[in-house]
Coordinates of C-alpha atoms and ligand atoms in Angstrom, one line a residue:
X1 CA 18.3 3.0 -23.6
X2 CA 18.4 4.2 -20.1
X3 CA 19.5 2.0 -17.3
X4 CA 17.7 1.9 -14.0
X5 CA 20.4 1.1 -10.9
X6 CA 20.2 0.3 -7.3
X7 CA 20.9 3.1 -5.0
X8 CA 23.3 1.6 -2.2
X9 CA 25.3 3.4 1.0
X10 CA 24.5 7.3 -0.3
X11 CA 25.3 6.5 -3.9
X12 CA 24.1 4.9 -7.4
X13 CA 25.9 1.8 -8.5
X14 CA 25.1 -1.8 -10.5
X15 CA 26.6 -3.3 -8.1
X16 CA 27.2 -6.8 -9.7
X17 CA 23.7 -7.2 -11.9
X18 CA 24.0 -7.9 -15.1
X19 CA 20.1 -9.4 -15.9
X20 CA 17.6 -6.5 -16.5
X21 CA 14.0 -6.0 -17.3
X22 CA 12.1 -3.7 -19.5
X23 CA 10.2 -1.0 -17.9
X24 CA 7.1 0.0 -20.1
X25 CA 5.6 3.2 -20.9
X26 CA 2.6 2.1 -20.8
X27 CA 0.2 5.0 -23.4
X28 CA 3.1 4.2 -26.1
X29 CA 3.0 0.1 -25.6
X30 CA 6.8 0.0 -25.7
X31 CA 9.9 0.4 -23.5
X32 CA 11.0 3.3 -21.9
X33 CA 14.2 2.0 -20.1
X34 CA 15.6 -1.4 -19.0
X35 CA 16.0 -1.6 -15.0
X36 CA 18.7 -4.1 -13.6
X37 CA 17.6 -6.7 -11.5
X38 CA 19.5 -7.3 -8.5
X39 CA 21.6 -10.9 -7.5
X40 CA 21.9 -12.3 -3.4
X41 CA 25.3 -10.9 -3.4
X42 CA 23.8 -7.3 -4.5
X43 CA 21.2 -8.1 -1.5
X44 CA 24.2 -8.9 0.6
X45 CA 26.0 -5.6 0.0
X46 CA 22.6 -3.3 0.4
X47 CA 22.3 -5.2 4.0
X48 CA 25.4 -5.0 4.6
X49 CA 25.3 -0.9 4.3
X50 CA 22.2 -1.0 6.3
X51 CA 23.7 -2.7 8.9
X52 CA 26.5 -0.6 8.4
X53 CA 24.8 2.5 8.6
X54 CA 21.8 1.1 11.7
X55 CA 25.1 1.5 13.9
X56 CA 24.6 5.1 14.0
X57 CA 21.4 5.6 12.6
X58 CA 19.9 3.7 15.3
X59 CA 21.0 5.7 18.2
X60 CA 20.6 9.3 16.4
X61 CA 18.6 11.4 18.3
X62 CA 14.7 11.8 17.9
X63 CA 16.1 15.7 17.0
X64 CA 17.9 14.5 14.1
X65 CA 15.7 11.8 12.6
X66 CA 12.8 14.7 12.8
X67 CA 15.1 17.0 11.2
X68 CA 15.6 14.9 8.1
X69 CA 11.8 13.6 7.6
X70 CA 11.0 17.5 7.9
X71 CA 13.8 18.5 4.7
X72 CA 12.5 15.4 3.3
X73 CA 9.0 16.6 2.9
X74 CA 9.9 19.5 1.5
X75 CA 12.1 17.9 -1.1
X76 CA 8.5 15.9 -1.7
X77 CA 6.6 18.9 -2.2
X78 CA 9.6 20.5 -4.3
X79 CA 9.6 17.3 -6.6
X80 CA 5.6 17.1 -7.0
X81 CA 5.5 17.4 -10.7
X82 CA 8.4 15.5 -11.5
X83 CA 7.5 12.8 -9.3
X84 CA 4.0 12.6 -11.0
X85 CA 5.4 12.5 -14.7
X86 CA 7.9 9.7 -13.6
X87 CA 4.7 8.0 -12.1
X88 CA 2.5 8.4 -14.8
X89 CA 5.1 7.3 -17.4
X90 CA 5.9 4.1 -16.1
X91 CA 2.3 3.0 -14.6
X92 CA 0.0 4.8 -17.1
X93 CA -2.3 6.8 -14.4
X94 CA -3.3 10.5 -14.8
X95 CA -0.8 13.1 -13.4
X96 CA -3.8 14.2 -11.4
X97 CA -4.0 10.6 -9.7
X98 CA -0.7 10.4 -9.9
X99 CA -0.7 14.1 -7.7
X100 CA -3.2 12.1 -5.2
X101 CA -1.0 9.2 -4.9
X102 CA 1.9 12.0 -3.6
X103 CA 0.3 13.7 -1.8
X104 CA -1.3 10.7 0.6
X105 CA 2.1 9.1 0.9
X106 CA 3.7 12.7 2.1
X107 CA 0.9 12.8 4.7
X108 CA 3.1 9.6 5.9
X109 CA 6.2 11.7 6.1
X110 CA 4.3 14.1 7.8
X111 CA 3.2 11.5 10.6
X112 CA 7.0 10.8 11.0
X113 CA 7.8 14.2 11.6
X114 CA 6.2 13.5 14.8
X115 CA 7.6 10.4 15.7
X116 CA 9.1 12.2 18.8
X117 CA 5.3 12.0 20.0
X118 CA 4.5 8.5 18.9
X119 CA 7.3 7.1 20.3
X120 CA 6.8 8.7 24.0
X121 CA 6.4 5.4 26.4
X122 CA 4.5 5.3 29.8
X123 CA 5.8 6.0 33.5
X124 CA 4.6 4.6 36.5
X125 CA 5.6 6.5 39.7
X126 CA 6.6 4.7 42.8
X127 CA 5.1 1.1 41.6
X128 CA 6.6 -0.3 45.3
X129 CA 8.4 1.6 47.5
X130 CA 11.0 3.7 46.2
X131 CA 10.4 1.6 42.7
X132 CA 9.6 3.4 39.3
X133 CA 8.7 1.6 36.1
X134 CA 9.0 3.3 32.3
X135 CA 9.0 1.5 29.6
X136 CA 10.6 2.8 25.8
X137 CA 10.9 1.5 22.0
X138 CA 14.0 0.8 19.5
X139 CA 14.1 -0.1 16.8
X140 CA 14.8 -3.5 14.9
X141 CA 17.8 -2.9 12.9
X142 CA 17.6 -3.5 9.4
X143 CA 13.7 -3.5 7.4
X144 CA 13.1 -4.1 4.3
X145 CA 10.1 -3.0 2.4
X146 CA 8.7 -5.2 -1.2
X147 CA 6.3 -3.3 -3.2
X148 CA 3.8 -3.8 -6.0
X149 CA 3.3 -1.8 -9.1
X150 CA -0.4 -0.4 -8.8
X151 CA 1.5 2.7 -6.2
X152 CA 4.4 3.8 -7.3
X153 CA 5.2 6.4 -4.8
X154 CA 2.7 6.3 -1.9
X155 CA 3.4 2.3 -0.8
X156 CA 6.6 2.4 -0.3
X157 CA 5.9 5.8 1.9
X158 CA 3.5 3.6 3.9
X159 CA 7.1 2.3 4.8
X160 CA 10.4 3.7 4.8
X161 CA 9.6 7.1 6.6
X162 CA 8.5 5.2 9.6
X163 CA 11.1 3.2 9.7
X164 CA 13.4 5.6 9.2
X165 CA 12.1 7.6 11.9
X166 CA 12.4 5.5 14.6
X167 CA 15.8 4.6 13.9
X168 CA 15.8 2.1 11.6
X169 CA 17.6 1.4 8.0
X170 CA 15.9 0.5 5.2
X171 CA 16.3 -1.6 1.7
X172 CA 13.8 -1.2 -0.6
X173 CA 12.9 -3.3 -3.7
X174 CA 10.6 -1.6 -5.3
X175 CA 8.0 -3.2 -8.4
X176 CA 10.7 -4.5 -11.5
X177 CA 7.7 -2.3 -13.7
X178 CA 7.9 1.2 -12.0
X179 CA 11.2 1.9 -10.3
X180 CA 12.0 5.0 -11.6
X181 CA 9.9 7.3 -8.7
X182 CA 11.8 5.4 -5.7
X183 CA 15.3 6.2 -7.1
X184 CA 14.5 9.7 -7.2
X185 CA 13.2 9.2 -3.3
X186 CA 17.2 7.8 -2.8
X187 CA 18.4 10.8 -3.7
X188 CA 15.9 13.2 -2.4
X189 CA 16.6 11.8 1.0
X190 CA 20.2 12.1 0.6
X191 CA 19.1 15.9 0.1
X192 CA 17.4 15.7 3.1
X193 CA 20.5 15.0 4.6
X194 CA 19.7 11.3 5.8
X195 CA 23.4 9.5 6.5
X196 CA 25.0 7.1 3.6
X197 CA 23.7 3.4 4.1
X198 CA 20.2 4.4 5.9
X199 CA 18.0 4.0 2.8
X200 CA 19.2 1.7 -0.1
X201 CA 17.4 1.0 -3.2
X202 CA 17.9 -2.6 -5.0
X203 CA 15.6 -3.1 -8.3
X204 CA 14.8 -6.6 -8.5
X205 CA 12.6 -9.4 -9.3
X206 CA 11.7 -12.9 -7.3
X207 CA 15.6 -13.1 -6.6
X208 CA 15.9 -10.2 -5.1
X209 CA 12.6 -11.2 -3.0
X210 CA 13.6 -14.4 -2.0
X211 CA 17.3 -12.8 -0.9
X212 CA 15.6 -10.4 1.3
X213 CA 13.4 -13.3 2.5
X214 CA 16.3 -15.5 3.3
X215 CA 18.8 -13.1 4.7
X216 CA 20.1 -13.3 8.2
X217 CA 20.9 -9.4 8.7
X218 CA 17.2 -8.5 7.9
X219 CA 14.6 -8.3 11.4
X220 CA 11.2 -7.5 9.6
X221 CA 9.7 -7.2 5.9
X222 CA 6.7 -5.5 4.8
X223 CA 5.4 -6.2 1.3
X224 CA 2.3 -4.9 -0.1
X225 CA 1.1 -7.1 -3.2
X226 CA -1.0 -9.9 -4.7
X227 CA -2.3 -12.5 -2.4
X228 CA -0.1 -15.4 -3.4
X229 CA 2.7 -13.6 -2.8
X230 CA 1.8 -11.9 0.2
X231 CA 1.3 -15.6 1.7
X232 CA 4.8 -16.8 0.4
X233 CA 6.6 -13.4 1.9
X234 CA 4.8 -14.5 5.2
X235 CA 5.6 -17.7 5.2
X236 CA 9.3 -17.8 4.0
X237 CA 9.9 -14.5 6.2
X238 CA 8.5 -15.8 9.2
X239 CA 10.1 -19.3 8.7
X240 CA 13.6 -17.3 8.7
X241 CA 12.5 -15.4 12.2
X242 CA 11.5 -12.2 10.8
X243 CA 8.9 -10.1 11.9
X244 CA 6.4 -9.3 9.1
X245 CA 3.8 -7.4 7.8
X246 CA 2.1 -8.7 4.3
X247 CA -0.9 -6.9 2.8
X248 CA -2.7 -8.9 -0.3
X249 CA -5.1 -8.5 -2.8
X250 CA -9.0 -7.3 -2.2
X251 CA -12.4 -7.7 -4.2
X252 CA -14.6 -4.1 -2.3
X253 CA -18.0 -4.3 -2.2
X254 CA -20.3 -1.3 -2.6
X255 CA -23.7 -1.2 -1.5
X256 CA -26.1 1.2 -2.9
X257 CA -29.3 0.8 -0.8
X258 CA -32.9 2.1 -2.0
X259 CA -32.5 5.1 -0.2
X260 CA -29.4 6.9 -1.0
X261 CA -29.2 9.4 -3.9
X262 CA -28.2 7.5 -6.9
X263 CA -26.8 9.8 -8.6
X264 CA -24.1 10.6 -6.0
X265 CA -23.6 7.0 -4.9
X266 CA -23.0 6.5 -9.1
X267 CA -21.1 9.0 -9.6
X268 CA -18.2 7.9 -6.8
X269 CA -18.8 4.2 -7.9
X270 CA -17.5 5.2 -11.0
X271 CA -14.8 7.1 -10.3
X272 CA -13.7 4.1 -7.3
X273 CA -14.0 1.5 -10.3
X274 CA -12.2 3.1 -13.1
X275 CA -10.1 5.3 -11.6
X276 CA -6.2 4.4 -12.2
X277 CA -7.5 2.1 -14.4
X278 CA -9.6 -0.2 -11.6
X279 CA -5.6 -0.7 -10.5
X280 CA -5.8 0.3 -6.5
X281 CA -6.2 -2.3 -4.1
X282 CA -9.2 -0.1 -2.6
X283 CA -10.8 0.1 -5.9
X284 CA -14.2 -1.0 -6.2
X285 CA -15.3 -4.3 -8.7
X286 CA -18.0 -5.1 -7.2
X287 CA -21.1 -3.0 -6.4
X288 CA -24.0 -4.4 -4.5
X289 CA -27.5 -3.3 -5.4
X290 CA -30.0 -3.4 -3.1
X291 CA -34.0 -4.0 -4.0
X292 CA -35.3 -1.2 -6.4
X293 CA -32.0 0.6 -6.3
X294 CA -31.0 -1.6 -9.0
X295 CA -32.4 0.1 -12.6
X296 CA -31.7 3.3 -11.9
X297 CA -28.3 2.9 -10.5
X298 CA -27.3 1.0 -14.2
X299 CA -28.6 3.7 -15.8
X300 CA -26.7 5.8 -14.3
X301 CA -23.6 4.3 -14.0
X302 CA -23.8 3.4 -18.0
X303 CA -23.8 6.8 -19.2
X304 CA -21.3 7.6 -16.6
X305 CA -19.1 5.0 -17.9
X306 CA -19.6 6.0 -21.4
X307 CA -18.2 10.0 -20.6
X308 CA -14.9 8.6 -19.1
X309 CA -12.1 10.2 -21.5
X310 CA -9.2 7.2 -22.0
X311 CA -5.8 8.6 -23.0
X312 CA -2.3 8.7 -22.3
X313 CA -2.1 9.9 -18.3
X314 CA 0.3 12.9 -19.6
X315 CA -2.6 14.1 -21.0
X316 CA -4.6 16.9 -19.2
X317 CA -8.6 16.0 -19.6
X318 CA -8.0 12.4 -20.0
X319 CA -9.7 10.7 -17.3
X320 CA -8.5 7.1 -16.9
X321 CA -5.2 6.1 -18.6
X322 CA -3.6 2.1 -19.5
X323 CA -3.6 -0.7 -18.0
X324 CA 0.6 -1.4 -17.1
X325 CA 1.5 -4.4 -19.4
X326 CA -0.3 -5.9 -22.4
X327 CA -0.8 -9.0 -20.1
X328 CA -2.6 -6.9 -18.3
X329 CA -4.9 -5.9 -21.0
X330 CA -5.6 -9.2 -22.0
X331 CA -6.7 -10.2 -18.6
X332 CA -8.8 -7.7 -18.3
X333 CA -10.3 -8.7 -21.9
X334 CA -10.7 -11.9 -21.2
X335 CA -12.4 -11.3 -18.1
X336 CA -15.1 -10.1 -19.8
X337 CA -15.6 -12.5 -22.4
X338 CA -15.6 -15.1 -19.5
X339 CA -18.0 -13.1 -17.7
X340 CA -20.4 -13.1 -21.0
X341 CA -19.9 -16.4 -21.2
X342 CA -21.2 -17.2 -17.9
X343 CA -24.2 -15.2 -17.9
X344 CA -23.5 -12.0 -16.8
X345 CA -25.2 -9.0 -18.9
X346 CA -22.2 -6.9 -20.8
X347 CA -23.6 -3.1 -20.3
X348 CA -20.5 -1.5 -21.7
X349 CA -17.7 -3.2 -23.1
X350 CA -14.3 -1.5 -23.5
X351 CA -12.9 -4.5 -25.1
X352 CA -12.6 -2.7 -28.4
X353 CA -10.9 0.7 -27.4
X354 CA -8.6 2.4 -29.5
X355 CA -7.2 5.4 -28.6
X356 CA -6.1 7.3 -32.0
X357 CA -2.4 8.0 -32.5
X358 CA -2.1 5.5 -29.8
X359 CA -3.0 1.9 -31.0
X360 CA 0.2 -0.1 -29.4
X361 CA -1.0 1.4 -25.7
X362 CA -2.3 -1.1 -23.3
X363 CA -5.6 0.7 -23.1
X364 CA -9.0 -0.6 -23.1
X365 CA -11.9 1.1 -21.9
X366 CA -14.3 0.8 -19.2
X367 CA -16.6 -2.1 -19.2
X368 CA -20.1 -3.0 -17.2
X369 CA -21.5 -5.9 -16.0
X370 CA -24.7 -6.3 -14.5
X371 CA -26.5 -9.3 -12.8
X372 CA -22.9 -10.9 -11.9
X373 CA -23.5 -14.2 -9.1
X374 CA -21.3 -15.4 -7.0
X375 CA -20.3 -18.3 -9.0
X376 CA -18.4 -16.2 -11.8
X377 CA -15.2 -15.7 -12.3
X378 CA -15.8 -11.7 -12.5
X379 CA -17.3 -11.9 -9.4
X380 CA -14.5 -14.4 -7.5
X381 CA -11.1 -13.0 -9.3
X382 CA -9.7 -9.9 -8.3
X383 CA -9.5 -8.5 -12.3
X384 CA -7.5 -5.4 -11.2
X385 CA -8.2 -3.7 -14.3
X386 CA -11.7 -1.2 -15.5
X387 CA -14.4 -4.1 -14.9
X388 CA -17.1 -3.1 -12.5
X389 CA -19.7 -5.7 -12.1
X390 CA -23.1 -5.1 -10.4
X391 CA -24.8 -8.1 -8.2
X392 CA -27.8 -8.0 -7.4
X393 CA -29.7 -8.7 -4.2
X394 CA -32.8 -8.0 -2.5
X395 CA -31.9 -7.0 1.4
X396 CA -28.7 -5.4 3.2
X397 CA -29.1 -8.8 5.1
X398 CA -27.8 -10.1 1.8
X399 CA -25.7 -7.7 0.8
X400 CA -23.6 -8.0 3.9
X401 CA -23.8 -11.4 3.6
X402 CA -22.3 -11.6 0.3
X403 CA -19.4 -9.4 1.8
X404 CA -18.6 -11.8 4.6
X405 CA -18.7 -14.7 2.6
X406 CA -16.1 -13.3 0.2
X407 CA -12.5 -14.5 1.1
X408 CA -11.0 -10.8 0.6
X409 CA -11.5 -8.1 3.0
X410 CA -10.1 -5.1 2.3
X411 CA -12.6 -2.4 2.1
X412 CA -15.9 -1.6 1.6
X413 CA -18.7 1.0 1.7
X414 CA -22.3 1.8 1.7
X415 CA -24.2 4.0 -0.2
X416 CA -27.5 5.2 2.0
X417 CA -29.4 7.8 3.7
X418 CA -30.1 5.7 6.9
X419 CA -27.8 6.1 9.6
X420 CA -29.3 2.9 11.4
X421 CA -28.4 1.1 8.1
X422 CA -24.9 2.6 7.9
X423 CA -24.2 1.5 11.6
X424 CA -25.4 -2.2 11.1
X425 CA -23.0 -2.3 8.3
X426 CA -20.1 -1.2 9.7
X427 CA -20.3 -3.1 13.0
X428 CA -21.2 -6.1 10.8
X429 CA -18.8 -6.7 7.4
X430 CA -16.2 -8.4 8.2
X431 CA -13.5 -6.3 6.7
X432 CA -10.6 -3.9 7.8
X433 CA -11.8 -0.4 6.3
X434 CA -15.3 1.1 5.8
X435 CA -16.6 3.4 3.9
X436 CA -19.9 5.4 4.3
X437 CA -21.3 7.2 1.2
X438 CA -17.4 7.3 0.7
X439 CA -16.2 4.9 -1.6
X440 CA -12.5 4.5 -1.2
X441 CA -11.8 4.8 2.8
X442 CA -8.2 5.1 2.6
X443 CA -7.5 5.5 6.2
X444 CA -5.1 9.1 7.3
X445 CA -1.8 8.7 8.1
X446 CA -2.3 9.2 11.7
X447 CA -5.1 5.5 11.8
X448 CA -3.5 2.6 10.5
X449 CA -3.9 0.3 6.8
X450 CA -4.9 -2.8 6.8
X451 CA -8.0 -5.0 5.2
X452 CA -8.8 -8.7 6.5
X453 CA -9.1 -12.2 6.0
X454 CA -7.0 -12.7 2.4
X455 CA -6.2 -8.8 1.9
X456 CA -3.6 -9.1 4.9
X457 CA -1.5 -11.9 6.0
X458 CA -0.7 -12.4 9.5
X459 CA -1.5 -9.5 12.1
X460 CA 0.1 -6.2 11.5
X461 CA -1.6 -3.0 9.5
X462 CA 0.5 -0.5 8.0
X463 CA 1.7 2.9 9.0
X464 CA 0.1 5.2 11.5
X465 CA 0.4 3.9 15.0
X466 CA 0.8 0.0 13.8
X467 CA 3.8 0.7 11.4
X468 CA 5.5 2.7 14.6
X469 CA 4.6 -0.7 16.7
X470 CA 6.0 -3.2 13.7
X471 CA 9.2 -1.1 13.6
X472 CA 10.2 -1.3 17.0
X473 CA 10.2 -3.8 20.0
X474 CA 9.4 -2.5 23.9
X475 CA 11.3 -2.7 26.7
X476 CA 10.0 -2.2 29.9
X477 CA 12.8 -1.3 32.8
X478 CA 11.9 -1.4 36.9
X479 CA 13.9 1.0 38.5
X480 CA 15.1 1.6 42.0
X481 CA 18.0 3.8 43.5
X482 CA 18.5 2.5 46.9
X483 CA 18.9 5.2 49.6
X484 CA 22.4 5.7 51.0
X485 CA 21.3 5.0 54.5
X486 CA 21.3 1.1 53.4
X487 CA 20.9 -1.9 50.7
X488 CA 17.2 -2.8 51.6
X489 CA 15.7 -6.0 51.7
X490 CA 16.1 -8.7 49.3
X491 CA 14.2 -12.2 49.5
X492 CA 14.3 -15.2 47.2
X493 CA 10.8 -14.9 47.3
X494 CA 9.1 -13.7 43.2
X495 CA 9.0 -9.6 43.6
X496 CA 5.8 -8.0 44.6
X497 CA 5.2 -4.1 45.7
X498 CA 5.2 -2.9 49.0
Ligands
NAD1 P1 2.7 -8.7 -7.1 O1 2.3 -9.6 -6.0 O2 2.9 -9.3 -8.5 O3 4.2 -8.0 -6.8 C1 4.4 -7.4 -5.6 C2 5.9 -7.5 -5.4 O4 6.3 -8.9 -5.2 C3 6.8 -6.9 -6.5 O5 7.9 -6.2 -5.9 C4 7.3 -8.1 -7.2 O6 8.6 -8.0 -7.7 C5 7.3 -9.2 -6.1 N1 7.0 -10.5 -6.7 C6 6.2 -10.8 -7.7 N2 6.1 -12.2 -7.9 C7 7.0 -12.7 -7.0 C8 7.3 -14.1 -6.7 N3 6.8 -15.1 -7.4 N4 8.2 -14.3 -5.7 C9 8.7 -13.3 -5.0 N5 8.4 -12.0 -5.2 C10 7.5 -11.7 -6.2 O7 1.7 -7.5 -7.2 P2 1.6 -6.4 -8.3 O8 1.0 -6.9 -9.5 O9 2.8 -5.6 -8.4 O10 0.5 -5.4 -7.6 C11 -0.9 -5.6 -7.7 C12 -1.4 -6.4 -6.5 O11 -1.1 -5.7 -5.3 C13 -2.9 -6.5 -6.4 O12 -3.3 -7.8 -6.0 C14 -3.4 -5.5 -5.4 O13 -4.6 -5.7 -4.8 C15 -2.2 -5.6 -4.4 N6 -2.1 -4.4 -3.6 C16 -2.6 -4.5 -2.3 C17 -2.5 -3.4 -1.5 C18 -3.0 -3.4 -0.1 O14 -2.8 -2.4 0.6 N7 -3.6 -4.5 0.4 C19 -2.0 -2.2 -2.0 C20 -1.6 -2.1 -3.3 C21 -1.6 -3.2 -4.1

């Protein structure tokens, strides 16, 4: 079986792992490959090339460090197909999705290829007499990015090309259960012709984590994951003096509101909850119907539910592929039942799904719920799997209510034909990104990522003009060449202009 290794200092190695993990294949239910999982001295080395390689790397010129993100994206769009079979094999989504998932994170690379403009700082002419002020950023040194399963591709591209483009180095630990896409990004960048030591790839598991977390040659950490986690990564990261960035889990709301056309609002309700398998952190688990807009919208959304094609993601005309483990599939199953159990009304159950010629797959199909409360666990546990349930309310005063009041807040959209509806809500939900009558608001490369309250721990969004922020510190220098003629005054009294 084929082994999955680190990538460290421009070249693949085991460096000194010995434990490994299976990595799944998700449509066939069995293992693909084993990937090693990394100990604190295999940590140690990747830093040590990072810090290694940040000598250099860290006063290259913006010339180069565009140069490389430029090759580098072409080496993206070169790789497409590949890239989206090693995706699909490993996490179970459609190449289509998988495609999507690309193409967003290379819209990252294509923000770094104009660093040189993000990075320009400020100047202040002639602040006192004969005094200038400009102020620049570096960056930190060596980053390191943690990432979870649901994107193989695009989350650690939220990352690395940023960093990397303003001068930092990188280790990555990508998800133990989809490593394969990031090792090919190793060696694509190494293509790109991005300098030994400047990206490193170490597979790993909670060690590996808690080395990164721990480890005095790392300035800043960036995971994107499950709440918990997220909150342990901020905790132990900050405790050790690192800057960090921690983005969690969600539950997104959509509100469909009597006046919007139910048949559109459906259809991208659908598609937001079972796409990938309900596995994005933007997908939606809860909608929200509003007053009359309840009946027809179930309607709707049950036949909908019912044409989704569930297959292997290799598949073309498959619509919605596995869930990535079995545990998975059992917690979504489960979910269900539970939500039966406490009262919610099953519309479609995928519980029972088979998919012929593949019955070990983790798949299970779409399911429905209707008139979920608050009170349920379908309504309070982020599932992360096909499960949409619809809550029922009777005002938008309500609806935003319930959105407020939930502890995630990721995203979350409305469905309507009112723009003074559609204004209240945004100004009003008290989440990071908004969606109206668009039901996954992934923001572009070029605005910044970030949900609130339990979706992200601590302060700092992701990419875009916040990742170029998190990645590098200010300075701000006060200039003055004194004229020939003399040394001019100086006072022991606190500097002020003249
Ligand atoms: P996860 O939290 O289980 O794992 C994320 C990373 O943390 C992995 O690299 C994993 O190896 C590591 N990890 C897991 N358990 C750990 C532990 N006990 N100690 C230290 N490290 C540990 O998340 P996942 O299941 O891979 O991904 C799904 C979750 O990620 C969902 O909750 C989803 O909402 C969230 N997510 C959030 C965003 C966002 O932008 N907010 C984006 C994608 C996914």
């Amino acid at each position: 079986m084929k082994t999955i290794d680190h990538w460290i200092n421009g070249t693949a190695t085991t460096a000194g792992s010995t434990r490994t993990a299976p990595v799944y294949d998700p449509a066939a239910g069995k293992a693909r490959a084993e990937v090693l999982l990394a100990e604190p001295s295999d940590v140690d080395t990747a830093v040590a090339a990072a810090g290694k390689a940040f000598e250099s790397w860290g006063d290259s010129s913006l010339s180069q460090r565009t140069r490389v993100m430029f090759a580098f994206r072409e080496l993206l769009v070169k790789h497409e197909d590949e890239l989206a079979r090693i995706i699909s094999s490993e996490h179970g989504k459609v190449l289509d999705d998988a495609r999507g998932e690309i193409v967003r994170g290379r819209e990252i690379v294509e923000y770094a290829c104009g660093i040189a403009d993000a990075l320009k700082g400020g100047f202040s002419d002639q602040v006192s007499r004969d005094v200038d002020v400009h102020d620049f950023r570096q960056p930190l040194g060596v980053v390191a990015g943690i990432t979870p399963f649901n994107f193989p591709i695009m989350v650690p591209l939220w990352m690395h090309p940023i960093a990397i483009a303003t001068g930092n180095t990188f280790v990555l630990k990508p998800s133990e259960r989809v490593p394969s896409a990031s090792r090919l990004v190793a060696e694509l960048y190494a293509e790109a012709g991005l300098p030994d030591g400047v990206f490193n790839v170490v597979n790993g598991d909670k060690v590996a984590v808690d080395a990164i977390l721990e480890h005095p040659g790392v300035s800043a950490v960036s995971f994107v994951g499950s709440t918990p986690i997220a909150k342990y990564v901020h905790e132990r990261a900050t405790a050790t003096g690192k800057r960090v960035q921690a983005l969690g889990g969600a539950k997104n709301h959509a509100v469909v509101l009597p006046d919007a056309d139910l048949e559109y609002a459906a259809n991208h309700l659908t598609a937001a909850a079972f796409g990938s398998a309900g596995q994005r952190c933007m997908a939606i688990s809860i909608g929200v119907a509003v007053g009359s807009a309840g009946d027809g919208l179930i309607e709707i959304l049950k036949r909908k539910a019912a044409e989704i094609k569930v297959g292997p993601g290799h598949d073309a005309g498959n619509d919605m592929g596995p869930v990535v483990t079995e545990a998975a599939r059992q917690r979504v199953i489960d979910s269900v039942a539970l939500g039966a159990e406490q009262g919610a009304t099953v519309v479609v159950d995928g519980r029972e799904l088979r998919v012929a010629g593949h019955e070990g797959g983790f798949f299970v199909g779409p399911s429905l719920l209707d008139n979920v409360t608050t009170g349920m666990s379908a309504y309070r546990d982020e599932i992360f799997g096909p499960v949409l349930g619809i809550v029922r309310v009777d005002t938008l005063d309500e609806a935003i209510a319930l959105i407020n009041a939930n502890p995630y807040g990721n995203g979350a959209a409305v469905f309507t034909g009112s723009g003074e509806a559609a204004r209240r809500f945004q100004r009003e939900v008290k989440v990071g990104m908004i969606g109206v009558n668009v039901p996954i608001p992934v923001p572009m490369s070029y605005y910044s990522f970030g949900g609130w309250k339990d979706s992200l721990i601590g302060d700092s969004p992701i990419h875009g003009p916040a990742g170029v922020r998190f990645y590098t510190r200010a300075k701000v220098v006060t200039t003055r060449w004194p004229h020939s003629a003399g040394p001019g005054a100086s006072g022991f009294n606190f500097p002020t202009s003249s």
